[in-house]
């Protein structure tokens, strides 16, 4: 029997830098830096675009306000400028008459009462407390022997008003403020002429205001 030796495969030649770990780490670093640069570029582009759009919108808004137009909100995806119509102003007029209370009858008139201050209330209550204190003091002084009391006049009643003099003038309403309520006919854009007696009743609202009032002096008594 003849035996033949087994042939061994020749060793394969591999490049020297294939299994070098430094090359793979450099590749990973380059990929990371490239990705980071792309993300920064995209974010800076978005920020710059929003800044430009905001500046353009502010400029268009200022131009619209200067020209008297109102800038309408733009629909998504639309690049056309849209402006709303300018509001219309209707003329209003005053009819003849209504200059006196006889021609313009108010619905209600009532005086506005001023609030009483706290100092005035305390000043009104002080005589009552003082008179009670004087009565208690006189009672204790009366029990002491050898004490001569001086005659004192009775304190005036704080609730009793002083009698009015003849020179004073009494008026039903004191001078001050009056709250007046009137009916106001509101203007309508569909009506170009004054309202007639047989026409449709317009929109009517209540108008309330406060006016200064001073009573006229009464004629002297003969």
C-alpha atoms as one frame of an Amber mdcrd trajectory, in Angstrom:
protein
   0.000   0.000   0.000   1.259   3.395  -0.882   0.313   6.399   1.300   0.267
   9.934   0.035   0.841  12.825   2.440  -2.147  15.181   3.014  -1.717  18.516
   1.416  -2.145  21.493   3.702  -3.780  24.695   2.329  -1.464  27.607   1.917
  -1.883  30.333   4.529  -4.154  33.124   3.346  -2.672  36.521   3.233  -4.655
  39.156   5.291  -4.047  42.870   5.250  -2.138  44.160   8.162  -4.629  46.892
   9.208  -7.836  44.782   8.991  -7.913  43.751  12.582  -6.495  47.026  13.872
  -8.919  48.471  16.538  -7.743  52.020  15.977  -9.235  52.105  12.474 -12.699
  51.025  13.703 -12.705  53.610  16.489 -11.798  56.334  14.014 -14.658  55.212
  11.776 -17.161  55.386  14.646 -15.912  58.818  15.635 -16.229  60.132  12.107
 -19.784  58.771  11.818 -20.800  60.365  15.116 -19.358  63.741  14.157 -21.038
  63.653  10.756 -24.419  62.824  12.330 -24.014  65.583  14.907 -23.135  68.105
  12.220 -26.189  67.159  10.166 -28.488  67.545  13.202 -27.014  70.919  14.070
 -27.413  72.069  10.488 -31.081  71.019  10.418 -31.903  72.680  13.762 -30.147
  75.922  12.812 -32.028  75.963   9.496 -35.375  75.587  11.288 -34.554  78.360
  13.767 -33.388  80.713  11.033 -36.512  80.035   8.952 -38.838  80.748  11.901
 -36.970  83.979  12.593 -37.336  85.102   8.962 -41.064  84.249   8.926 -41.624
  86.149  12.155 -39.865  89.222  10.813 -41.916  89.109   7.635 -45.141  88.774
   9.609 -44.264  91.732  11.817 -43.472  93.812   8.755 -46.758  92.897   7.046
 -48.674  93.610  10.243 -47.147  97.069  10.560 -47.927  97.839   6.930 -51.518
  96.658   7.392 -52.004  98.788  10.504 -50.502 101.795   8.758 -52.882 101.421
   5.806 -55.925 100.882   8.043 -56.557  97.273   7.065 -56.891  94.340   9.432
 -54.649  91.391   8.759 -56.578  88.132   8.641 -55.041  84.868   9.849 -53.540
  82.936   7.001 -54.725  79.396   6.336 -52.131  76.603   6.442 -50.301  76.206
   3.157 -51.474  79.527   1.746 -48.878  82.102   0.706 -51.357  84.776  -0.345
 -51.959  87.907   1.698 -55.544  88.224   2.837 -57.004  91.345   4.378 -60.432
  91.785   5.862 -62.764  94.512   4.734 -62.562  97.765   6.622 -65.505  98.443
   8.964 -68.139 100.902   7.823 -69.064 103.880   9.958 -72.667 105.029   9.857
 -73.679 108.618  10.381 -75.669 109.520  13.482 -77.656 112.688  14.025 -79.654
 114.416  16.734 -83.194 115.512  16.128 -84.322 118.992  17.014 -85.586 119.429
  20.532 -84.779 117.490  23.633 -82.792 120.332  25.159 -84.936 120.705  28.278
 -86.511 118.357  30.789 -89.986 119.051  29.385 -89.041 117.723  25.953 -86.884
 114.858  27.227 -88.879 113.197  29.967 -86.680 110.856  32.053 -87.890 107.458
  33.188 -86.731 107.964  36.768 -84.914 110.614  38.793 -83.644 109.997  42.295
 -81.110 111.763  44.507 -77.791 110.090  45.198 -77.247 109.962  48.935 -73.699
 110.449  50.087 -72.333 107.870  52.494 -71.909 109.031  56.062 -68.327 109.088
  57.154 -67.173 107.194  60.189 -65.803 110.318  61.872 -69.202 111.976  61.755
 -70.841 108.902  63.297 -68.285 108.802  66.106 -68.763 112.527  66.750 -72.535
 112.014  67.032 -72.148 109.138  69.494 -69.623 110.986  71.693 -72.175 113.288
  73.510 -74.310 110.284  74.477 -71.343 108.456  76.041 -70.217 111.658  77.766
 -73.653 112.289  79.301 -73.797 108.736  80.690 -70.319 109.140  82.163 -71.343
 112.433  83.786 -74.390 110.826  85.394 -72.284 108.041  86.892 -69.724 110.563
  88.119 -72.382 112.704  89.802 -73.838 109.648  91.518 -70.476 108.716  93.042
 -69.727 112.305  94.075 -73.106 112.606  95.798 -72.253 109.791  98.239 -69.067
 111.490  99.424 -69.504 113.488 102.660 -68.699 117.161 102.719 -68.746 117.556
  98.964 -70.656 120.493  97.604 -72.114 119.914  94.222 -72.331 122.699  91.790
 -75.581 123.068  89.970 -75.168 121.963  86.438 -77.524 122.372  83.578 -78.961
 119.194  82.072 -77.045 118.026  79.034 -78.752 118.644  75.749 -80.392 115.699
  74.108 -78.216 114.715  71.136 -81.198 113.253  69.321 -83.148 116.515  69.403
 -82.271 118.604  66.344 -81.867 122.342  66.803 -84.870 124.399  65.769 -84.538
 125.752  62.253 -84.107 129.472  61.980 -86.278 131.676  59.838 -83.419 132.557
  57.504 -82.734 128.957  56.564 -84.302 127.714  53.354 -85.678 124.189  53.318
 -85.490 122.399  49.965 -87.100 119.006  49.234 -83.889 117.705  47.628 -80.506
 118.741  49.064 -77.890 119.977  46.608 -75.821 117.139  45.275 -76.120 114.505
  42.587 -79.161 113.168  40.772 -79.284 109.795  39.060 -81.289 110.155  35.854
 -82.483 107.267  33.675 -83.724 107.908  30.129 -84.660 105.805  27.116 -82.144
 105.931  24.266 -83.004 104.907  20.700 -80.034 103.038  19.255 -78.948 103.718
  15.638 -79.426 101.058  13.007 -77.306 100.603   9.839 -80.415  99.646   7.833
 -82.209 102.908   8.537 -81.094 106.018   6.673 -83.909 108.364   7.702 -85.182
 109.536  11.080 -87.787 107.368  12.742 -91.400 108.322  12.093 -94.312 107.813
  14.468 -95.775 105.012  12.349 -92.499 103.213  11.683 -91.049 100.172  13.331
 -89.935 100.557  16.927 -86.129 100.670  17.016 -83.888  99.095  19.587 -84.288
 101.016  22.837 -81.945 100.805  25.808 -81.796 102.451  29.209 -79.235 105.175
  29.701 -78.289 106.023  33.292 -76.131 108.976  34.274 -75.453 111.187  37.278
 -75.836 114.944  37.055 -75.049 117.760  39.435 -78.148 119.381  40.867 -78.551
 122.683  42.644 -82.040 123.842  43.614 -83.172 127.220  42.397 -83.610 129.824
  45.148 -87.203 130.289  46.162 -88.715 133.768  45.769 -88.657 135.869  48.947
 -91.787 135.923  51.038 -93.633 139.210  51.054
